[in-house]
mmCIF file with all atom_site columns, C-alpha atoms in Angstrom:
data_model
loop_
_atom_site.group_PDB
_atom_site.id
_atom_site.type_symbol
_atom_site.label_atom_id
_atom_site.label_alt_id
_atom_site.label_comp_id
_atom_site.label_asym_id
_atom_site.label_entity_id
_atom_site.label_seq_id
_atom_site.pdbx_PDB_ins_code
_atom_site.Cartn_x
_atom_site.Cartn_y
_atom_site.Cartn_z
_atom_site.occupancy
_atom_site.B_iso_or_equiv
_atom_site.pdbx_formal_charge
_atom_site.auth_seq_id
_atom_site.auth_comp_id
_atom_site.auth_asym_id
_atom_site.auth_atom_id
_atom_site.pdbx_PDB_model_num
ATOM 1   C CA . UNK A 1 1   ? 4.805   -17.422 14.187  1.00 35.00 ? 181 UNK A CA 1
ATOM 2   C CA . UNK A 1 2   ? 3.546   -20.233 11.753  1.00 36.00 ? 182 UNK A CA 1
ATOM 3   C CA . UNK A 1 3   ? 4.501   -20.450 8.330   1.00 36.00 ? 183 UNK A CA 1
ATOM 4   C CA . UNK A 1 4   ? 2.274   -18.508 5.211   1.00 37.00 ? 184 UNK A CA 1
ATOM 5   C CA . UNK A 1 5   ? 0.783   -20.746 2.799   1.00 35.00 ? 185 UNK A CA 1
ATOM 6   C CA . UNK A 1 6   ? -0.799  -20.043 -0.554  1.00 35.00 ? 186 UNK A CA 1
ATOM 7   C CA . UNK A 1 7   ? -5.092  -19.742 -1.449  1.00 37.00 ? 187 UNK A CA 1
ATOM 8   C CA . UNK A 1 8   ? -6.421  -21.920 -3.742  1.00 38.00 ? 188 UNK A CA 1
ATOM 9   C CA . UNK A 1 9   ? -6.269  -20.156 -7.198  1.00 38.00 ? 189 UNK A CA 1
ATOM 10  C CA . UNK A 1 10  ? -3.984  -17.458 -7.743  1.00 37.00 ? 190 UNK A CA 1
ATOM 11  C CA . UNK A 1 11  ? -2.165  -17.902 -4.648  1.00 37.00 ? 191 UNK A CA 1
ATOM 12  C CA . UNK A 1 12  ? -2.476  -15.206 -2.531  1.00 37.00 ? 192 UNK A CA 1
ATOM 13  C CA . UNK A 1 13  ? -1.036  -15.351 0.723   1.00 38.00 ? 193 UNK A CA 1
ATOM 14  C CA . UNK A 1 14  ? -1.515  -15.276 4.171   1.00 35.00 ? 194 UNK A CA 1
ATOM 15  C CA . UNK A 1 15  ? 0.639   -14.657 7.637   1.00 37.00 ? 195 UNK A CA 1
ATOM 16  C CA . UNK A 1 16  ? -1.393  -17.210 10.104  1.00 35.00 ? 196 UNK A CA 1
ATOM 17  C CA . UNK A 1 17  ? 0.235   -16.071 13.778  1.00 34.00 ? 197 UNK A CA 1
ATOM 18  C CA . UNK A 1 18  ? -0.923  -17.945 17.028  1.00 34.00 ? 198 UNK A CA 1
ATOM 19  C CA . UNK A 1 19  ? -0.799  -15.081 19.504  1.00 35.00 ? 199 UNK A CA 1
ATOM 20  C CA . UNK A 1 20  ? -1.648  -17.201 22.692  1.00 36.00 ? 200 UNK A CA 1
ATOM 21  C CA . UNK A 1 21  ? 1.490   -19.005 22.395  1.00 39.00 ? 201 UNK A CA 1
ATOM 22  C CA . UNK A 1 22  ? 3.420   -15.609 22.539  1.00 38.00 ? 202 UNK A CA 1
ATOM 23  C CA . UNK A 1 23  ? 3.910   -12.749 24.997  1.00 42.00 ? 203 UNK A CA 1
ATOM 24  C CA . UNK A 1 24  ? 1.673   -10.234 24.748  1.00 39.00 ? 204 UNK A CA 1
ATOM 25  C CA . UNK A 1 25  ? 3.955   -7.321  23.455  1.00 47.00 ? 205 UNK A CA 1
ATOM 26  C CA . UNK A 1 26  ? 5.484   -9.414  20.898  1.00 50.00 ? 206 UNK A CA 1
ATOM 27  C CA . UNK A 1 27  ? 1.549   -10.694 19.931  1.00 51.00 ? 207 UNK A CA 1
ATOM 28  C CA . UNK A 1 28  ? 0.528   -6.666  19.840  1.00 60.00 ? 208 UNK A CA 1
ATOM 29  C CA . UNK A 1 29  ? 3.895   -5.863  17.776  1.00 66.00 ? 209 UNK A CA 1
ATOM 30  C CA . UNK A 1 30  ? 3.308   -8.327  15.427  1.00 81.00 ? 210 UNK A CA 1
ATOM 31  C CA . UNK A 1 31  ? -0.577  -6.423  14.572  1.00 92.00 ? 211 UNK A CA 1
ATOM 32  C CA . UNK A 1 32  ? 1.516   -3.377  13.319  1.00 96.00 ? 212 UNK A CA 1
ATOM 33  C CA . UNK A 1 33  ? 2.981   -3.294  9.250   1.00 97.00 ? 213 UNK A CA 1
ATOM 34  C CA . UNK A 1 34  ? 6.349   -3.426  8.941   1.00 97.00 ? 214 UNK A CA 1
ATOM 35  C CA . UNK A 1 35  ? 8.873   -2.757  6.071   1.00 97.00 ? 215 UNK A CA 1
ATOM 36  C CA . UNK A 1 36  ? 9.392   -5.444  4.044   1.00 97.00 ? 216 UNK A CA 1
ATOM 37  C CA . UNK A 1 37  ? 5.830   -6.524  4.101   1.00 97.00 ? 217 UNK A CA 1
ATOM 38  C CA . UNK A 1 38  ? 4.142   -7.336  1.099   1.00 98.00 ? 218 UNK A CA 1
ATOM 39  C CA . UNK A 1 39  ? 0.421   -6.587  1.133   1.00 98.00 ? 219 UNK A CA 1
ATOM 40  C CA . UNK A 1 40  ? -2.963  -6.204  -0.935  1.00 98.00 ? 220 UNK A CA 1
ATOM 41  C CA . UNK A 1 41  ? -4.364  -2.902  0.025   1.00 98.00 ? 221 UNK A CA 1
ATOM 42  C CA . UNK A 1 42  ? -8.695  -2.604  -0.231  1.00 98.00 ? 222 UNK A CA 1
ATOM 43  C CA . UNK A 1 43  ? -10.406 0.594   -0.934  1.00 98.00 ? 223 UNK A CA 1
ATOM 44  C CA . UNK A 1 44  ? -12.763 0.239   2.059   1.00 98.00 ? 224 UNK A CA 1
ATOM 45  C CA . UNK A 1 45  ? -15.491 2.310   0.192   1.00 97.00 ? 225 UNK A CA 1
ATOM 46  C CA . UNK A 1 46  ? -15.279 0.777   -3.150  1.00 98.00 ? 226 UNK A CA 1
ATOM 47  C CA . UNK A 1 47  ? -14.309 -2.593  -2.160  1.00 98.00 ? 227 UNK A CA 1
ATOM 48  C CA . UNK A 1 48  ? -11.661 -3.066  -4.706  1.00 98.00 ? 228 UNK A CA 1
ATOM 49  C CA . UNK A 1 49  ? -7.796  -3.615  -4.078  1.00 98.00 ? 229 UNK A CA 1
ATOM 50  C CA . UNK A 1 50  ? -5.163  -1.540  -5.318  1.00 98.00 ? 230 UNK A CA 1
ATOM 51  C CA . UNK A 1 51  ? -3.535  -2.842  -8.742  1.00 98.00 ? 231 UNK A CA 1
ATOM 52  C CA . UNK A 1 52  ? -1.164  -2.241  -11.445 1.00 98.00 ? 232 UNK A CA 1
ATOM 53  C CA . UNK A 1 53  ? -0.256  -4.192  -14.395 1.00 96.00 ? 233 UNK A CA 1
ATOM 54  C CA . UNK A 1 54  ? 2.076   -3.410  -17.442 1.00 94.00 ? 234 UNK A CA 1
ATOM 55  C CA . UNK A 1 55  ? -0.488  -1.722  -19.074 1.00 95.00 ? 235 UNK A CA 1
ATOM 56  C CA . UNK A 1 56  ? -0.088  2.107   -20.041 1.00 95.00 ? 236 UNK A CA 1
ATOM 57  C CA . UNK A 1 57  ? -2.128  4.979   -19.806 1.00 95.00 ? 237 UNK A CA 1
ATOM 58  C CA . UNK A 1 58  ? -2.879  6.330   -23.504 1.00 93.00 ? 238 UNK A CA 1
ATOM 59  C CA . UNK A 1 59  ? -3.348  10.027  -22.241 1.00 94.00 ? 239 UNK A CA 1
ATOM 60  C CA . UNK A 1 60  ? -1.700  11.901  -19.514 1.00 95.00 ? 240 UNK A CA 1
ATOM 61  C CA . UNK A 1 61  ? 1.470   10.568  -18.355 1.00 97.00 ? 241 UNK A CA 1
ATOM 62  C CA . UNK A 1 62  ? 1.719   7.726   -20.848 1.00 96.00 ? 242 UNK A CA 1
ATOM 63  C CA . UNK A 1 63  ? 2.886   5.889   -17.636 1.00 97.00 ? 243 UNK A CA 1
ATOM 64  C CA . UNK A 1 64  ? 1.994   2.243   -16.463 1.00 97.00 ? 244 UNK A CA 1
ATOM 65  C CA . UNK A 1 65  ? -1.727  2.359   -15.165 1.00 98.00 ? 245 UNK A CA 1
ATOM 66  C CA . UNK A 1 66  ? -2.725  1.910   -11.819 1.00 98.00 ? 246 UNK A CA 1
ATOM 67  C CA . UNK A 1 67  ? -6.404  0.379   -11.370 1.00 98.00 ? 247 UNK A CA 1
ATOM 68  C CA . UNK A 1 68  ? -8.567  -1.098  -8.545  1.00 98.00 ? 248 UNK A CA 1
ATOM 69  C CA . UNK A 1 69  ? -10.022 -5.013  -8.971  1.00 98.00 ? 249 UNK A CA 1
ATOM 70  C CA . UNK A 1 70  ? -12.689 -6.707  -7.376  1.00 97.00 ? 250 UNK A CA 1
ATOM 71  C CA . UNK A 1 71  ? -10.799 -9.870  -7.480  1.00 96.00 ? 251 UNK A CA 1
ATOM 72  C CA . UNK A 1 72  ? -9.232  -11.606 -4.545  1.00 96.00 ? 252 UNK A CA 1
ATOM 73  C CA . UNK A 1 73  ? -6.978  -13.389 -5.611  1.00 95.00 ? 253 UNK A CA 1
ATOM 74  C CA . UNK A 1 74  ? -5.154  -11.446 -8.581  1.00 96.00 ? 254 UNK A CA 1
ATOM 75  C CA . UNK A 1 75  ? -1.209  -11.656 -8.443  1.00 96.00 ? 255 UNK A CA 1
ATOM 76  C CA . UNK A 1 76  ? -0.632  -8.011  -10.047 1.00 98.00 ? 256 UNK A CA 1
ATOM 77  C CA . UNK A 1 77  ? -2.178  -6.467  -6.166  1.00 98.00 ? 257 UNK A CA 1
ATOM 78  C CA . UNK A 1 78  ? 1.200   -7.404  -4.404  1.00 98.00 ? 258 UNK A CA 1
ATOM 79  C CA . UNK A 1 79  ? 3.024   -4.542  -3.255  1.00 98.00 ? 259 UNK A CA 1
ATOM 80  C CA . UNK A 1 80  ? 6.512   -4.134  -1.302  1.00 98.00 ? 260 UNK A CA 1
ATOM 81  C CA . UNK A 1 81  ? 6.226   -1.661  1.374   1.00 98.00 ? 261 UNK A CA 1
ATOM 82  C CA . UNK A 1 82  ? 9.801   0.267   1.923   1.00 97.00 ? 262 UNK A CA 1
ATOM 83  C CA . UNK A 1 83  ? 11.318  3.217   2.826   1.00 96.00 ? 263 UNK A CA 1
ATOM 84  C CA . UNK A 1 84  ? 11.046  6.711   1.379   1.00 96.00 ? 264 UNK A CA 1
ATOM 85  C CA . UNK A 1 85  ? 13.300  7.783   -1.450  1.00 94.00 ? 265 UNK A CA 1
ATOM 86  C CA . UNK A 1 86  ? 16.893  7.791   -1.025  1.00 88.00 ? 266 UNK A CA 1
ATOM 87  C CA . UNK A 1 87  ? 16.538  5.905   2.607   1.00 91.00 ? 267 UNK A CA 1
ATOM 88  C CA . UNK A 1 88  ? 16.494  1.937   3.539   1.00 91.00 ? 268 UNK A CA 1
ATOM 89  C CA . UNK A 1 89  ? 13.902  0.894   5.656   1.00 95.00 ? 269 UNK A CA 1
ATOM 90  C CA . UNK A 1 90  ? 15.203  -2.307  7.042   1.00 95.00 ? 270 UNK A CA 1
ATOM 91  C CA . UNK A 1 91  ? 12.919  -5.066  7.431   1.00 95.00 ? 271 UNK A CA 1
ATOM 92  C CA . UNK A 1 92  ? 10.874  -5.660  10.100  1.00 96.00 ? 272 UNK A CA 1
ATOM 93  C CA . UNK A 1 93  ? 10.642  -1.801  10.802  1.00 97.00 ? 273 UNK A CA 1
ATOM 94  C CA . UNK A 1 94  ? 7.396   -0.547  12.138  1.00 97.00 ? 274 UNK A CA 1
ATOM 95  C CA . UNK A 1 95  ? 5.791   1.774   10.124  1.00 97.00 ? 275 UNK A CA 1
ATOM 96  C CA . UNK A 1 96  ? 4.654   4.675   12.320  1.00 97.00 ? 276 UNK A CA 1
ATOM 97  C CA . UNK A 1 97  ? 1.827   6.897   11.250  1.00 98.00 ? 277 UNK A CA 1
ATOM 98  C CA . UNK A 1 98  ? 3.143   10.199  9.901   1.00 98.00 ? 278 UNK A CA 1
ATOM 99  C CA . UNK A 1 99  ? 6.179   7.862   8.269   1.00 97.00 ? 279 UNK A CA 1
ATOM 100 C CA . UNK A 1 100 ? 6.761   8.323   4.263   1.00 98.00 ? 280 UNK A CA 1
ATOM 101 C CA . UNK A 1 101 ? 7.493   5.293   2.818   1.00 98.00 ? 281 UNK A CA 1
ATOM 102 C CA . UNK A 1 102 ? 7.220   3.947   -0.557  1.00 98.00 ? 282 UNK A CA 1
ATOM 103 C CA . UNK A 1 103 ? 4.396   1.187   -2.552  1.00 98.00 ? 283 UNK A CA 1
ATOM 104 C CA . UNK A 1 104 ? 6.553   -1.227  -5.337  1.00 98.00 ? 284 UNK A CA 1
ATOM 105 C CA . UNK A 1 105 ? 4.562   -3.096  -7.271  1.00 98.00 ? 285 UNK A CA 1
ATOM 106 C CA . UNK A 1 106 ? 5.793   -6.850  -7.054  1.00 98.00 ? 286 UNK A CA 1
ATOM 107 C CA . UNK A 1 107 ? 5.408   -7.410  -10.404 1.00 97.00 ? 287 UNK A CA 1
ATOM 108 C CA . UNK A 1 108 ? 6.922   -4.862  -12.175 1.00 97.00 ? 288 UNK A CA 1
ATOM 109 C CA . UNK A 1 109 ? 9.161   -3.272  -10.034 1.00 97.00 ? 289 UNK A CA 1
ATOM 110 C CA . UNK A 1 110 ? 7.533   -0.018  -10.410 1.00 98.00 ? 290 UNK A CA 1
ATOM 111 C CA . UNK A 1 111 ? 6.570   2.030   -7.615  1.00 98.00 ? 291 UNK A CA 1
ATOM 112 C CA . UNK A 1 112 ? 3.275   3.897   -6.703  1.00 98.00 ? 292 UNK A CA 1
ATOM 113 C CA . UNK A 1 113 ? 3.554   7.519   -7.927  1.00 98.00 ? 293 UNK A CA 1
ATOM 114 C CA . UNK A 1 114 ? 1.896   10.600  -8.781  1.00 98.00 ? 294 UNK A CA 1
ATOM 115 C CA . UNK A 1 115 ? 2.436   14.179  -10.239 1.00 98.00 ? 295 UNK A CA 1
ATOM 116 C CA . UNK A 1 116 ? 0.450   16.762  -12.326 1.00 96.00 ? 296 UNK A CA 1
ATOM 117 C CA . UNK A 1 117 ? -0.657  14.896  -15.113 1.00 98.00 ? 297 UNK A CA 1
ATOM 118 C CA . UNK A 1 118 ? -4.868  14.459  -15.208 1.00 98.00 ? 298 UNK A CA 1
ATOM 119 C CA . UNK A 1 119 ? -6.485  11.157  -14.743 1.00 98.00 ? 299 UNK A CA 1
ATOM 120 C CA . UNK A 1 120 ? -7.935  9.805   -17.710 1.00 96.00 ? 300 UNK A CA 1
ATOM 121 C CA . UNK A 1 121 ? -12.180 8.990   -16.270 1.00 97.00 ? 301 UNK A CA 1
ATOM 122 C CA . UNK A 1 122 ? -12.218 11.765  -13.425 1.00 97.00 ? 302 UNK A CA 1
ATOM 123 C CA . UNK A 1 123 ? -10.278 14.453  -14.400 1.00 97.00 ? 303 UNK A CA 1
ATOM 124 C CA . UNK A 1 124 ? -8.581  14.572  -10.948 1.00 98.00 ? 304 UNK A CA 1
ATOM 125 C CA . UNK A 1 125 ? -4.499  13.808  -10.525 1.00 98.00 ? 305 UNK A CA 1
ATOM 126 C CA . UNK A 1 126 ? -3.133  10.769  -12.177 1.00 98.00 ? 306 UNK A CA 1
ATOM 127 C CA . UNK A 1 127 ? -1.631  7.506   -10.156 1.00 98.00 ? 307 UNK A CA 1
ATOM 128 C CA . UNK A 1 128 ? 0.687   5.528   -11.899 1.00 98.00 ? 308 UNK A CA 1
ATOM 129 C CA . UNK A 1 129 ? 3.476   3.012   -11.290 1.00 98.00 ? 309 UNK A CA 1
ATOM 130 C CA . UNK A 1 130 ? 7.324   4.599   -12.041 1.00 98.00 ? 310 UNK A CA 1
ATOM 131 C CA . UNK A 1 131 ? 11.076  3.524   -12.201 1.00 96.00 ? 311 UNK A CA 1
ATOM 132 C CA . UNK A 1 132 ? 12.982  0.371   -13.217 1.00 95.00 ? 312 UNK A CA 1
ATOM 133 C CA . UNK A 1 133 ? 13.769  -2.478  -10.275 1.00 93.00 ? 313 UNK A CA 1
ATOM 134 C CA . UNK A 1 134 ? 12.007  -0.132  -7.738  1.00 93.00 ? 314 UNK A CA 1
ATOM 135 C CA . UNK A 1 135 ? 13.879  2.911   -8.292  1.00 93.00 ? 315 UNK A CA 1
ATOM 136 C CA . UNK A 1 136 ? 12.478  6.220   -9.031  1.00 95.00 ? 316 UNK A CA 1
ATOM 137 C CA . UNK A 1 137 ? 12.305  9.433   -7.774  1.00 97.00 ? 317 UNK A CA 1
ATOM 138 C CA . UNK A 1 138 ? 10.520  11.518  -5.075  1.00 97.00 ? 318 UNK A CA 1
ATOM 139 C CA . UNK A 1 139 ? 7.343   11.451  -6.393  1.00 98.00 ? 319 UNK A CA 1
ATOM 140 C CA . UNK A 1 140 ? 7.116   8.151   -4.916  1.00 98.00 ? 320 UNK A CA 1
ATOM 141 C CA . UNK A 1 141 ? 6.804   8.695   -1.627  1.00 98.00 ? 321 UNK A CA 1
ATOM 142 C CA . UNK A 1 142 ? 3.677   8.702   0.286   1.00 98.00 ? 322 UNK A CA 1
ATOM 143 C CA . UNK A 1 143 ? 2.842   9.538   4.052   1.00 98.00 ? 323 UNK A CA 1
ATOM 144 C CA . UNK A 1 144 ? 0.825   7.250   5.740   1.00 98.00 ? 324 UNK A CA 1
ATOM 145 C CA . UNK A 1 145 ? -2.484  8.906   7.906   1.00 98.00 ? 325 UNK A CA 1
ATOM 146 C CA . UNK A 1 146 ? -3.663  6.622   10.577  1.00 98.00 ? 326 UNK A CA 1
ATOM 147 C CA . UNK A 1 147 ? -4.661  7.180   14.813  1.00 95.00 ? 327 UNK A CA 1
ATOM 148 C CA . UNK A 1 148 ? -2.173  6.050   17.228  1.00 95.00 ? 328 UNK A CA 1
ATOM 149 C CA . UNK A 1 149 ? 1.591   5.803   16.936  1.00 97.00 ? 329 UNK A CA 1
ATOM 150 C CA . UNK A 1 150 ? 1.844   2.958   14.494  1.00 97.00 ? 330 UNK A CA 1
ATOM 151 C CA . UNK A 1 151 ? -0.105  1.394   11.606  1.00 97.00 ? 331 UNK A CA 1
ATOM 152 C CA . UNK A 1 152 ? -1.877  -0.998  12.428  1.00 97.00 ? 332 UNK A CA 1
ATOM 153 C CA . UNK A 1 153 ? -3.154  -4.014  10.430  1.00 95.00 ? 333 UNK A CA 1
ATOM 154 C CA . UNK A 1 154 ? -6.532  -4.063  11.195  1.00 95.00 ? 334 UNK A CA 1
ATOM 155 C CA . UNK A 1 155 ? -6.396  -0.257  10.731  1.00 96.00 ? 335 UNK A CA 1
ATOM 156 C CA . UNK A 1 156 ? -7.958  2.589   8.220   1.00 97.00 ? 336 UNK A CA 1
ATOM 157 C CA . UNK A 1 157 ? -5.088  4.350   6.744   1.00 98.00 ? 337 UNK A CA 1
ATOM 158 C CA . UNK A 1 158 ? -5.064  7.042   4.467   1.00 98.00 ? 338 UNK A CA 1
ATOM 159 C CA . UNK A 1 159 ? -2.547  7.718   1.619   1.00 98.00 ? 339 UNK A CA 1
ATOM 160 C CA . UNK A 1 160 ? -0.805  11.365  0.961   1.00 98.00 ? 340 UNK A CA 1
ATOM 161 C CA . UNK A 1 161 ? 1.553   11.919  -1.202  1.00 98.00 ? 341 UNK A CA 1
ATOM 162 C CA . UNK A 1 162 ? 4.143   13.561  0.226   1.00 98.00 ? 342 UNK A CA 1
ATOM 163 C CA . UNK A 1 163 ? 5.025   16.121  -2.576  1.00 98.00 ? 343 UNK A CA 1
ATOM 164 C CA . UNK A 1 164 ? 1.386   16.993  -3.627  1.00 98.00 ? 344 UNK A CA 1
ATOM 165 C CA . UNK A 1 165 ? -0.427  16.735  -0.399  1.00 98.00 ? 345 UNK A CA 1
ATOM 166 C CA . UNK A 1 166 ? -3.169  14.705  -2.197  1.00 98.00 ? 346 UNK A CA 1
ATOM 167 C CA . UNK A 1 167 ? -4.596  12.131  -1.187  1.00 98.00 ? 347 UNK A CA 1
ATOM 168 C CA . UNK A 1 168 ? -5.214  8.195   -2.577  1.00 98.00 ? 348 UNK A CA 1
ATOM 169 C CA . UNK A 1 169 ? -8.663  7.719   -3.489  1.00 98.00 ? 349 UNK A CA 1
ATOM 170 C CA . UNK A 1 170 ? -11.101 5.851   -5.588  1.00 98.00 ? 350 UNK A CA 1
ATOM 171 C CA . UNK A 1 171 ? -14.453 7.532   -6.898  1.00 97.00 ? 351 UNK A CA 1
ATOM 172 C CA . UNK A 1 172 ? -15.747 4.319   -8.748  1.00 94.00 ? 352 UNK A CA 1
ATOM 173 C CA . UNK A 1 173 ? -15.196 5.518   -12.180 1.00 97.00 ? 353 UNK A CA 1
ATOM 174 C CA . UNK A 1 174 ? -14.770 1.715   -14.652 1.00 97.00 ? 354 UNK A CA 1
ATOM 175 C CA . UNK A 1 175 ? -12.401 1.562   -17.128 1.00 96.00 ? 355 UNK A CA 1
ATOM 176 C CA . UNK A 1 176 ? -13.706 -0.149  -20.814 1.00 93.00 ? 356 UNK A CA 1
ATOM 177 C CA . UNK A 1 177 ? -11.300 -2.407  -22.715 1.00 88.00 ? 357 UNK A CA 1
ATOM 178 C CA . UNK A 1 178 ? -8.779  -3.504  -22.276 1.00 87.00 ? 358 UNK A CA 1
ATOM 179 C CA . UNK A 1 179 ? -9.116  -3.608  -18.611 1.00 92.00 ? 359 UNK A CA 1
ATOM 180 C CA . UNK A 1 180 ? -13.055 -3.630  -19.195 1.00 93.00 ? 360 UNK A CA 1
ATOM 181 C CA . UNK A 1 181 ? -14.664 -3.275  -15.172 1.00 94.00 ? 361 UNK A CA 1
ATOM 182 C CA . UNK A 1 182 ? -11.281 -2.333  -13.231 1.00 97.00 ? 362 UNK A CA 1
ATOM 183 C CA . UNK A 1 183 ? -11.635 1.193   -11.412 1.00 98.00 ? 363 UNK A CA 1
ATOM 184 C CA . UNK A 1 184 ? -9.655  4.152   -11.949 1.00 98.00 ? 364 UNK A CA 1
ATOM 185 C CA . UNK A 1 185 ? -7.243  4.890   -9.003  1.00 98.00 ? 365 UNK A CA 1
ATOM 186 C CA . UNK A 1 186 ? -6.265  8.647   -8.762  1.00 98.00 ? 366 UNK A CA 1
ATOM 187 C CA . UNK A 1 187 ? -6.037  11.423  -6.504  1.00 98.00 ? 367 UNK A CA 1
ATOM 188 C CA . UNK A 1 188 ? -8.221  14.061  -4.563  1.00 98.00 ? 368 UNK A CA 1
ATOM 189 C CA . UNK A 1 189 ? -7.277  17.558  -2.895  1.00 97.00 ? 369 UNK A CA 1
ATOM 190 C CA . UNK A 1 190 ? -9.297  16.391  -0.032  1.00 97.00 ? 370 UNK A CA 1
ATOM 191 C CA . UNK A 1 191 ? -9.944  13.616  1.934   1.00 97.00 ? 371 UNK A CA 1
ATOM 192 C CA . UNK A 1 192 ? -12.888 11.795  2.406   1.00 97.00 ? 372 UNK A CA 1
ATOM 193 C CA . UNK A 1 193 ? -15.008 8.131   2.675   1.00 97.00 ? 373 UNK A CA 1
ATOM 194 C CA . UNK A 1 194 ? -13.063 7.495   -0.759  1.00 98.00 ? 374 UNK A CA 1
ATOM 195 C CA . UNK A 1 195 ? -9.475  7.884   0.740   1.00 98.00 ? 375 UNK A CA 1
ATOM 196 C CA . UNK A 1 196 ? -9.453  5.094   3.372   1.00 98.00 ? 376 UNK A CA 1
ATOM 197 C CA . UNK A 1 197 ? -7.365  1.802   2.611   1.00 98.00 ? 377 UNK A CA 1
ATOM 198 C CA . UNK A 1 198 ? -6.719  -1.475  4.612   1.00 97.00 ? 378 UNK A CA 1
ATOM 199 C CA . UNK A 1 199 ? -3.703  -3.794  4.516   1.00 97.00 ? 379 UNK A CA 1
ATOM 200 C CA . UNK A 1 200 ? -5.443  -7.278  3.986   1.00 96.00 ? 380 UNK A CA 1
ATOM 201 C CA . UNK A 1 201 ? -3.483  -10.227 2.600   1.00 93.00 ? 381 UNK A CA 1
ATOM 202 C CA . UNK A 1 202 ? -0.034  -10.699 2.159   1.00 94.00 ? 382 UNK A CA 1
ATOM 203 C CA . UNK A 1 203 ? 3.412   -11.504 3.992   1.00 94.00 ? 383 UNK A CA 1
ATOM 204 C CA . UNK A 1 204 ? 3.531   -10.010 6.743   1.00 93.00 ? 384 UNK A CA 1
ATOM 205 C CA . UNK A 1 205 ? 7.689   -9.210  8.139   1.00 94.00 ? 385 UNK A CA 1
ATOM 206 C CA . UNK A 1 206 ? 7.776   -9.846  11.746  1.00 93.00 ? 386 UNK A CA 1
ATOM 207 C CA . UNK A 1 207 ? 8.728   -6.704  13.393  1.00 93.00 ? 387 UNK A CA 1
ATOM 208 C CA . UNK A 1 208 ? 13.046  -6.254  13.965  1.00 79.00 ? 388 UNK A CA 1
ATOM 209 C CA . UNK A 1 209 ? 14.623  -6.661  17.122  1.00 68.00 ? 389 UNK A CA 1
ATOM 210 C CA . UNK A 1 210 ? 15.589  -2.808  16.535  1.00 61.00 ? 390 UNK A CA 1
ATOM 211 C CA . UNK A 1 211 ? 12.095  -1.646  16.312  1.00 59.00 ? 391 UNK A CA 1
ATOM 212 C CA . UNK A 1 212 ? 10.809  -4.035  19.547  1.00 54.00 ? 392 UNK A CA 1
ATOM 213 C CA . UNK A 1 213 ? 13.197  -2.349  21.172  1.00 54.00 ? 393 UNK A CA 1
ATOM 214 C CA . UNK A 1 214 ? 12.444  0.774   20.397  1.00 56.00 ? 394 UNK A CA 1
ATOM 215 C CA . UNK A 1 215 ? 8.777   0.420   20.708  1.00 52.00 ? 395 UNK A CA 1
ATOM 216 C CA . UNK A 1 216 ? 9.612   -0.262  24.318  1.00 42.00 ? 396 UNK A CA 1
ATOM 217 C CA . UNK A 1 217 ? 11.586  3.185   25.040  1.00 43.00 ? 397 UNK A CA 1
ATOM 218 C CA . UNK A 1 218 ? 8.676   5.277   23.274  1.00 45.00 ? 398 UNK A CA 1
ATOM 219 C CA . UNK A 1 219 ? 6.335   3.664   25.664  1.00 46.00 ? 399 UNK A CA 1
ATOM 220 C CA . UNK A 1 220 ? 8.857   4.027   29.421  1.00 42.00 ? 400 UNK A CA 1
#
């Protein structure tokens, strides 16, 4: 595995990995997101990359917002992935689909959340970000909806949350000033073309010798 290194600009960065020079299970493990990553997530649909910044809603929750950008290469798209509430997920654990795990925001240290407030453009349920140093409650938690065992990097994932059974979406609603153009994240009842996310940059944890082995027992 070769070291990341930062993009011109705001320096968003990248996992390069050689997988010729490694065996191919370790090359195939190393495709799947692990806990401990820290990754820009893209509305597929909409194009735009889930964001938060320490800007608060002024209806609804009164909670920090959570938008979707266009840009690349903005530093407030960084998210931790972890473990559900209450749990440690220890880095370098694959994330399986079905798992619950948890979204902090790099930044701010508050973690991806919703509940029954309604979103301010839409009218459907409100996303925000929640908690101090990246603890909150269970609201927090989201399951992650993807084919095969694991998620995968290069994969479509959809976003429940656990307690609501909703879904992570993005309808293309724009917010005015002062985050003039950014889209309003929120969620649906239902899933559907809006709800489907991919992992695209970030730092990437290379799966735990726990969770190799593991992976090789599941598949005996």
């Amino acid at each position: 595995m070769k070291m990341t290194k930062p993009q011109d600009g705001a320096g968003s960065l990248l996992l390069f990995i050689t997988p010729l020079l490694l065996p191919v299970s370790i090359a195939s493990e190393l495709s799947v997101v692990t806990c401990g990553s820290v990754v820009k997530l893209l509305n597929i649909k909409h194009n735009v990359r889930l964001h938060s910044h320490d800007v608060r809603y002024g209806s609804g929750s009164g909670q920090q917002s959570v938008t979707g950008v266009t840009s690349v290469d903005d530093g407030n798209s960084y998210w931790r992935i972890r473990g559900q509430s209450s749990t440690v997920c220890e880095r370098g654990t694959l994330i399986k689909c079905g798992q619950s795990m948890r979204l902090t925001h790099v930044n701010t240290g508050r973690n991806l959340h919703s509940h029954h407030f309604t979103s301010p453009l839409s009218g459907n349920q409100e996303v925000s970000a929640f908690g101090d140093d990246g603890e909150g409650d269970i609201l927090d938690d989201w399951t992650v909806l993807c084919d095969g065992e694991f998620w995968q990097r290069d994969g479509e994932v959809r976003l429940r949350h656990t307690s609501t059974n909703v879904f992570l979406s993005v309808t293309g609603e724009q917010y005015g000033r002062p985050i003039n153009g950014q889209r309003e994240v929120h969620c649906m009842s239902y899933s559907n073309q809006n709800s489907y996310w991919k992992v695209m940059e970030g730092i990437f944890m290379k799966p735990s010798e726990q969770s190799r082995t593991q992976n090789v027992h599941t598949e005996l």
